[in-house]
PDB file of C-alpha atoms and ligand atoms in Angstrom:
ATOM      1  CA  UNK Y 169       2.821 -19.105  -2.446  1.00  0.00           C
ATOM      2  CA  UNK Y 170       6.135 -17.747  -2.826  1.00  0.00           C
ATOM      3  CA  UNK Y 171       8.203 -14.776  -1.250  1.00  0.00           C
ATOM      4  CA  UNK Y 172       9.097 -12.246  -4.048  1.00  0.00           C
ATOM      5  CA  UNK Y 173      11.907  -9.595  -3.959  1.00  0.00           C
ATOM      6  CA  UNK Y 174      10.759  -6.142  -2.574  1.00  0.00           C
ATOM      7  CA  UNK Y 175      12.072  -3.210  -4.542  1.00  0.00           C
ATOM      8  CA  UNK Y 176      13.624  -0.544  -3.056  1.00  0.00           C
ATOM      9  CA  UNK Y 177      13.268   2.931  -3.546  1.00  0.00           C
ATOM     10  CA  UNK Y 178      15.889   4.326  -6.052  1.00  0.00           C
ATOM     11  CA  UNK Y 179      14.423   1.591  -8.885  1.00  0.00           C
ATOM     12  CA  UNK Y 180      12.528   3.974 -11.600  1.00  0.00           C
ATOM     13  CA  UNK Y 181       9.743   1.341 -11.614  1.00  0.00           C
ATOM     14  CA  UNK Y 182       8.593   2.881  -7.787  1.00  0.00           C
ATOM     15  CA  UNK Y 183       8.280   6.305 -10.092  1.00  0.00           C
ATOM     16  CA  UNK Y 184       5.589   4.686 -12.876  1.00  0.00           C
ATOM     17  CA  UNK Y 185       1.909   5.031 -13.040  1.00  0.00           C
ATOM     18  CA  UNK Y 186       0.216   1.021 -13.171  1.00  0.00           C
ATOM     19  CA  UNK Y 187      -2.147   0.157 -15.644  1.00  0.00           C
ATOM     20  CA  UNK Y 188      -5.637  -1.440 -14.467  1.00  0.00           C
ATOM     21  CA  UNK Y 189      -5.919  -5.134 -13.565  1.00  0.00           C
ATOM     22  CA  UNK Y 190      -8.350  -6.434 -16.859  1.00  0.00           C
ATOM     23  CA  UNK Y 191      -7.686 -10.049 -16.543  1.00  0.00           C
ATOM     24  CA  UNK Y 192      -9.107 -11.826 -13.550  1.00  0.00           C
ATOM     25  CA  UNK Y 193      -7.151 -15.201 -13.622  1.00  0.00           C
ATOM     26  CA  UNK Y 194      -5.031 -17.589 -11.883  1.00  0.00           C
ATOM     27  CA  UNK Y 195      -1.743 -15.223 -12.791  1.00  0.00           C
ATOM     28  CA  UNK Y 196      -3.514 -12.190 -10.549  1.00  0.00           C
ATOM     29  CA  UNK Y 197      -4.261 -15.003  -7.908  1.00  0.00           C
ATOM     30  CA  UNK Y 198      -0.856 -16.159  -7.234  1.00  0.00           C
ATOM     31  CA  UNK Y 199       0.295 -12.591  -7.540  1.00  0.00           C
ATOM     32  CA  UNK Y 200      -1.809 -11.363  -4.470  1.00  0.00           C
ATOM     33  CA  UNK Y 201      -1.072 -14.782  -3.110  1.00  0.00           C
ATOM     34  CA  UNK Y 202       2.686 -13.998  -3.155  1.00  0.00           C
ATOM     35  CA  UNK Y 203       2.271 -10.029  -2.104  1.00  0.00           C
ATOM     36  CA  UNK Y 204       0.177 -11.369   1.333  1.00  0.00           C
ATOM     37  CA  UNK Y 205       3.167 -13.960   1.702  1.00  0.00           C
ATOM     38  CA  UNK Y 206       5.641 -11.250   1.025  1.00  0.00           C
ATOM     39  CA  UNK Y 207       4.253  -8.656   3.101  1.00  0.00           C
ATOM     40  CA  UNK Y 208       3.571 -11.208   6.510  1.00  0.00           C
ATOM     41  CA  UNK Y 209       7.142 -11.878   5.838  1.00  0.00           C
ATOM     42  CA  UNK Y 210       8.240  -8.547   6.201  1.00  0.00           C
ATOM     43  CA  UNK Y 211       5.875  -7.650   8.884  1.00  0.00           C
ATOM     44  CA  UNK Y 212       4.367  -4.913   6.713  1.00  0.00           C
ATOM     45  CA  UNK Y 213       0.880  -3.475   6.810  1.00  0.00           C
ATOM     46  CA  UNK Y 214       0.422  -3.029   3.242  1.00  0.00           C
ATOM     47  CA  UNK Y 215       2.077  -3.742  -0.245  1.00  0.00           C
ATOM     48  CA  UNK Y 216       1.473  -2.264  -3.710  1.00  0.00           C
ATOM     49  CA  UNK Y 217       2.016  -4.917  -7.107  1.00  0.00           C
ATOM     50  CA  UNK Y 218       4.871  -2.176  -8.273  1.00  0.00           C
ATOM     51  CA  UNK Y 219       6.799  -3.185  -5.062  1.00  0.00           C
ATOM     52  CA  UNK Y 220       7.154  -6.543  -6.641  1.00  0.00           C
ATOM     53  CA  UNK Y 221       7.620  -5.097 -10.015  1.00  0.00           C
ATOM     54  CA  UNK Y 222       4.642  -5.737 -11.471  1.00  0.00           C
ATOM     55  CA  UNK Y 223       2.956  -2.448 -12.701  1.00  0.00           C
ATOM     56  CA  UNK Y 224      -0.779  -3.506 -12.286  1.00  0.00           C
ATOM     57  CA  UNK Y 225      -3.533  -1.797 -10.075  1.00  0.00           C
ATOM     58  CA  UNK Y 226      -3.354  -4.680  -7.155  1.00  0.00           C
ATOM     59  CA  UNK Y 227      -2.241  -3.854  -3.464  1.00  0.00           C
ATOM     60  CA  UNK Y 228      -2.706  -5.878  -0.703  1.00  0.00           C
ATOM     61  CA  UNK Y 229      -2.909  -4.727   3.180  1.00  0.00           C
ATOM     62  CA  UNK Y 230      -3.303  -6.055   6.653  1.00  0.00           C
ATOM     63  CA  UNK Y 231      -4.040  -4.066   9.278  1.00  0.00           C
ATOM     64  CA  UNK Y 232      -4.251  -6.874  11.889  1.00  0.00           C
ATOM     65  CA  UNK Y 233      -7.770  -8.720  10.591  1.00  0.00           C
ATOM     66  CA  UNK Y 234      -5.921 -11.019   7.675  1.00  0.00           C
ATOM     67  CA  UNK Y 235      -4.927  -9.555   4.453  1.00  0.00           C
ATOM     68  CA  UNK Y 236      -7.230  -7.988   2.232  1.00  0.00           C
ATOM     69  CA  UNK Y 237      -6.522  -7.539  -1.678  1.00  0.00           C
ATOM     70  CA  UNK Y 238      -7.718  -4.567  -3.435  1.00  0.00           C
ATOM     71  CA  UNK Y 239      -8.101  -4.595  -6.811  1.00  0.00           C
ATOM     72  CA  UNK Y 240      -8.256  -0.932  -9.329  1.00  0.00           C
ATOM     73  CA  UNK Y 241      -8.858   0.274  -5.751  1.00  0.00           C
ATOM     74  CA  UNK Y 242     -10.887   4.167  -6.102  1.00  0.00           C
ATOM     75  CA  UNK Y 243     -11.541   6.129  -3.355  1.00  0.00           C
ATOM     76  CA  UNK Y 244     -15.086   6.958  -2.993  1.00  0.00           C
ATOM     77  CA  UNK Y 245     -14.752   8.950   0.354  1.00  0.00           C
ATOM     78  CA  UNK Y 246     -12.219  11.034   1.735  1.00  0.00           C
ATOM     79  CA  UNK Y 247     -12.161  13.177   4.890  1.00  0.00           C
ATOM     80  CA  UNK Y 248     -10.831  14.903   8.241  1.00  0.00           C
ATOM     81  CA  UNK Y 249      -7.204  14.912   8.364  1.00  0.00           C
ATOM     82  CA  UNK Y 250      -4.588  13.131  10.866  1.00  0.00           C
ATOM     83  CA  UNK Y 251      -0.638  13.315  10.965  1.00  0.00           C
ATOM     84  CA  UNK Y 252       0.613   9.394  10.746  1.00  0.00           C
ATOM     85  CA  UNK Y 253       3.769   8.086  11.488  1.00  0.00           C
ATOM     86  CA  UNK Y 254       4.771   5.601   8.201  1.00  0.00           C
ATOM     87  CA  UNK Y 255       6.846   3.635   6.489  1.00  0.00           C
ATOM     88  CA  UNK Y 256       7.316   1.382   3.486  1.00  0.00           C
ATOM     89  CA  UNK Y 257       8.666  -1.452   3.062  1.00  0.00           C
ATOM     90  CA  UNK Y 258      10.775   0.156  -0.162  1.00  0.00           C
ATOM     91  CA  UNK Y 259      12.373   2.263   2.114  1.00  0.00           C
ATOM     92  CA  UNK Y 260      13.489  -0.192   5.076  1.00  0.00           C
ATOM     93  CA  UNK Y 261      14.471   1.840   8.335  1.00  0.00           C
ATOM     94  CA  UNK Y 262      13.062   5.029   7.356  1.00  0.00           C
ATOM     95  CA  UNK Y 263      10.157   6.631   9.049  1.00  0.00           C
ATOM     96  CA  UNK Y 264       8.350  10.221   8.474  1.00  0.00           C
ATOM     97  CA  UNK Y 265       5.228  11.958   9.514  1.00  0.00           C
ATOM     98  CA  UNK Y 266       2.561  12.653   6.961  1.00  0.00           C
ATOM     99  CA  UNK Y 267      -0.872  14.184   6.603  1.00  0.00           C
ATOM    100  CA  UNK Y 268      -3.581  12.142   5.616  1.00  0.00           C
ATOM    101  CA  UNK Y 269      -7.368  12.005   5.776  1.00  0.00           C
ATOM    102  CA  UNK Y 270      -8.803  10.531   8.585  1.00  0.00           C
ATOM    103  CA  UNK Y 271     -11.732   8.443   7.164  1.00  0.00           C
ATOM    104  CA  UNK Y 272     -11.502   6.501   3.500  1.00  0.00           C
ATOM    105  CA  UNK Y 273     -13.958   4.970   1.786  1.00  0.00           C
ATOM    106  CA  UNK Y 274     -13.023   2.668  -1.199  1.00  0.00           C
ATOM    107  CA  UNK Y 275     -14.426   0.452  -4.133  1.00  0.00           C
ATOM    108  CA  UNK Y 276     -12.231  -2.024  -5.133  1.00  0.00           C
ATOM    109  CA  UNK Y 277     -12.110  -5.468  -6.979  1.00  0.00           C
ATOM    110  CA  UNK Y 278     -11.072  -8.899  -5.271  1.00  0.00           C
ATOM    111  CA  UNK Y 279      -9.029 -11.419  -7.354  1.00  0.00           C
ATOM    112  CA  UNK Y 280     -12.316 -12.642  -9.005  1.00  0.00           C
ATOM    113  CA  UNK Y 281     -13.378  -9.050 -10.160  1.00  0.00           C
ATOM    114  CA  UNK Y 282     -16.464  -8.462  -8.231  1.00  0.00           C
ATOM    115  CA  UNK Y 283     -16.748  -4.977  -6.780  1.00  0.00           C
ATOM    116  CA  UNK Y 284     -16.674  -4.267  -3.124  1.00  0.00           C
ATOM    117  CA  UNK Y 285     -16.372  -1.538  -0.878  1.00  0.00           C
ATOM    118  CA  UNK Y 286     -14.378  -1.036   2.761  1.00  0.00           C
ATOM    119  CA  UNK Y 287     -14.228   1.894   4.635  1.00  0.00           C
ATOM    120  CA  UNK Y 288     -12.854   3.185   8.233  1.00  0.00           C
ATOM    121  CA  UNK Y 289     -10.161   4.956  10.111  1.00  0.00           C
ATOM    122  CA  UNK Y 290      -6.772   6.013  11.310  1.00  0.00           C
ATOM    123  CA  UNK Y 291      -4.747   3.483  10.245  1.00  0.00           C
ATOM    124  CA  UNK Y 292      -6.843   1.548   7.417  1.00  0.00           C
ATOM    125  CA  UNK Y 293      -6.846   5.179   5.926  1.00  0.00           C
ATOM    126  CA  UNK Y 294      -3.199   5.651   6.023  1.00  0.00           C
ATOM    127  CA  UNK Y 295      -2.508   2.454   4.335  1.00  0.00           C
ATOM    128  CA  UNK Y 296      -4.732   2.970   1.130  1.00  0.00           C
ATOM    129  CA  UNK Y 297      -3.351   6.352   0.913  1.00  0.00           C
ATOM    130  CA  UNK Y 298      -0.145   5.310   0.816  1.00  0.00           C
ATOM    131  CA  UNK Y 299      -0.909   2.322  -1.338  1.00  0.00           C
ATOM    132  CA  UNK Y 300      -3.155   3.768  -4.018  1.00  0.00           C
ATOM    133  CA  UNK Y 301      -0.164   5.872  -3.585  1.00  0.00           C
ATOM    134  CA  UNK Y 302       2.260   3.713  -5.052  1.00  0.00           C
ATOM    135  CA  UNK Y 303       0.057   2.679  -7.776  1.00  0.00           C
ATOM    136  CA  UNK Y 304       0.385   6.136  -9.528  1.00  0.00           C
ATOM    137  CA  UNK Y 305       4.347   6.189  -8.402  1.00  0.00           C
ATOM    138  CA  UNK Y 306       3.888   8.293  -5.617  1.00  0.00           C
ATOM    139  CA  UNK Y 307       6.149   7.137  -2.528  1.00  0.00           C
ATOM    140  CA  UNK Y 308       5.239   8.900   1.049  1.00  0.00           C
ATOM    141  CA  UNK Y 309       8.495  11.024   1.425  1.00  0.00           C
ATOM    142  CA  UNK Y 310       7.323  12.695  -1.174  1.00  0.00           C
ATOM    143  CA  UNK Y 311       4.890  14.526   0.967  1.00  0.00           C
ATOM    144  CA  UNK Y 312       6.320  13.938   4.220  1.00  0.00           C
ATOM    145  CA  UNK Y 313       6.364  16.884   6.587  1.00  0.00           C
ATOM    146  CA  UNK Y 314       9.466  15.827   8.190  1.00  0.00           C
ATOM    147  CA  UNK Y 315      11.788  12.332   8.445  1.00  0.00           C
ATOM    148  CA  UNK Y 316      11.761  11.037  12.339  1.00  0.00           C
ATOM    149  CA  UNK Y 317      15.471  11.484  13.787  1.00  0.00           C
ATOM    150  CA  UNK Y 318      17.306   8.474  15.626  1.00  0.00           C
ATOM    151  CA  UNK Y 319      16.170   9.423  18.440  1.00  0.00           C
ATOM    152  CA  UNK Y 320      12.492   9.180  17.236  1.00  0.00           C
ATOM    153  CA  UNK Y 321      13.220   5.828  15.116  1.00  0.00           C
ATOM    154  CA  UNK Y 322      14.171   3.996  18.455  1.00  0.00           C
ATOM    155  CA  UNK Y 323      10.769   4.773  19.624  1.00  0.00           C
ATOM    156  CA  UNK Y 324       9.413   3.134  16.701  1.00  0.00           C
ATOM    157  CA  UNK Y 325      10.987  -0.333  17.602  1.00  0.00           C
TER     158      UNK Y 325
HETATM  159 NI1   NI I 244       5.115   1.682   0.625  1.00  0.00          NI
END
């Protein structure tokens, strides 16, 4: 496994739609291999292939049980609606409140192609939002409600 660079917001490539993942080999392995290194490293929750450059449908996320890879995640389910508190790892230091819905339900892929699905709450809801997100070049402050002020941010830590 390897750490890769993180790109930051400002890069066009965080603007571009991915293409599907079609080819289930060792190249997609080491790439989700690499984005769960990367992301443990940064001590994020989730991270989208496009944050490592790499314009494919992959993300992987943690949200304290081990990472997970999804694969041409699809949201089956979406409902209720909660304000979140997030970040991204493009946009280090910077912190806004969004809507989301409260309960997700998703299909996905894992890195040998067979379907599966995962669903729940709160936070596993705000983190395929704003990963599936990032897959069609969408970045959270671009429907934040507001950006949290210094004050807020040193809450945060
Ligand atoms: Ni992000």
């Amino acid at each position: 496994m390897a750490i890769r660079n993180i790109i930051k917001v400002g890069d066009p490539i965080l603007n571009k739609v991915c293409r599907p993942v079609e080819k289930f080999d060792k190249r997609l392995a080491q790439l989700l291999d690499d984005m769960a290194e990367t992301m443990k490293e940064s001590d994020g929750v989730g991270l989208a292939a496009p944050q490592v450059g790499i314009l494919r449908r992959a993300v992987v996320i943690d949200i304290g049980e081990g990472p997970v890879a999804l694969v041409n995640p699809v949201f089956l389910e979406q409902s209720g609606e909660q304000e979140c508190v997030e970040g991204c790892l493009s946009l280090p230091g910077q912190y806004g409140i969004t809507k989301r819905p409260k309960h997700v339900k998703v299909r996905a892929q894992n890195r040998s192609g067979e379907f599966f699905e995962i669903e729940g709450e709160d936070l596993l809801s705000t983190v395929c939002c704003h990963e599936t997100d990032h897959l069609n070049g969408i970045i959270f402050t671009s429907h934040v409600i507001r950006m949290l002020d210094r004050e807020e941010l040193e809450q945060q830590k």
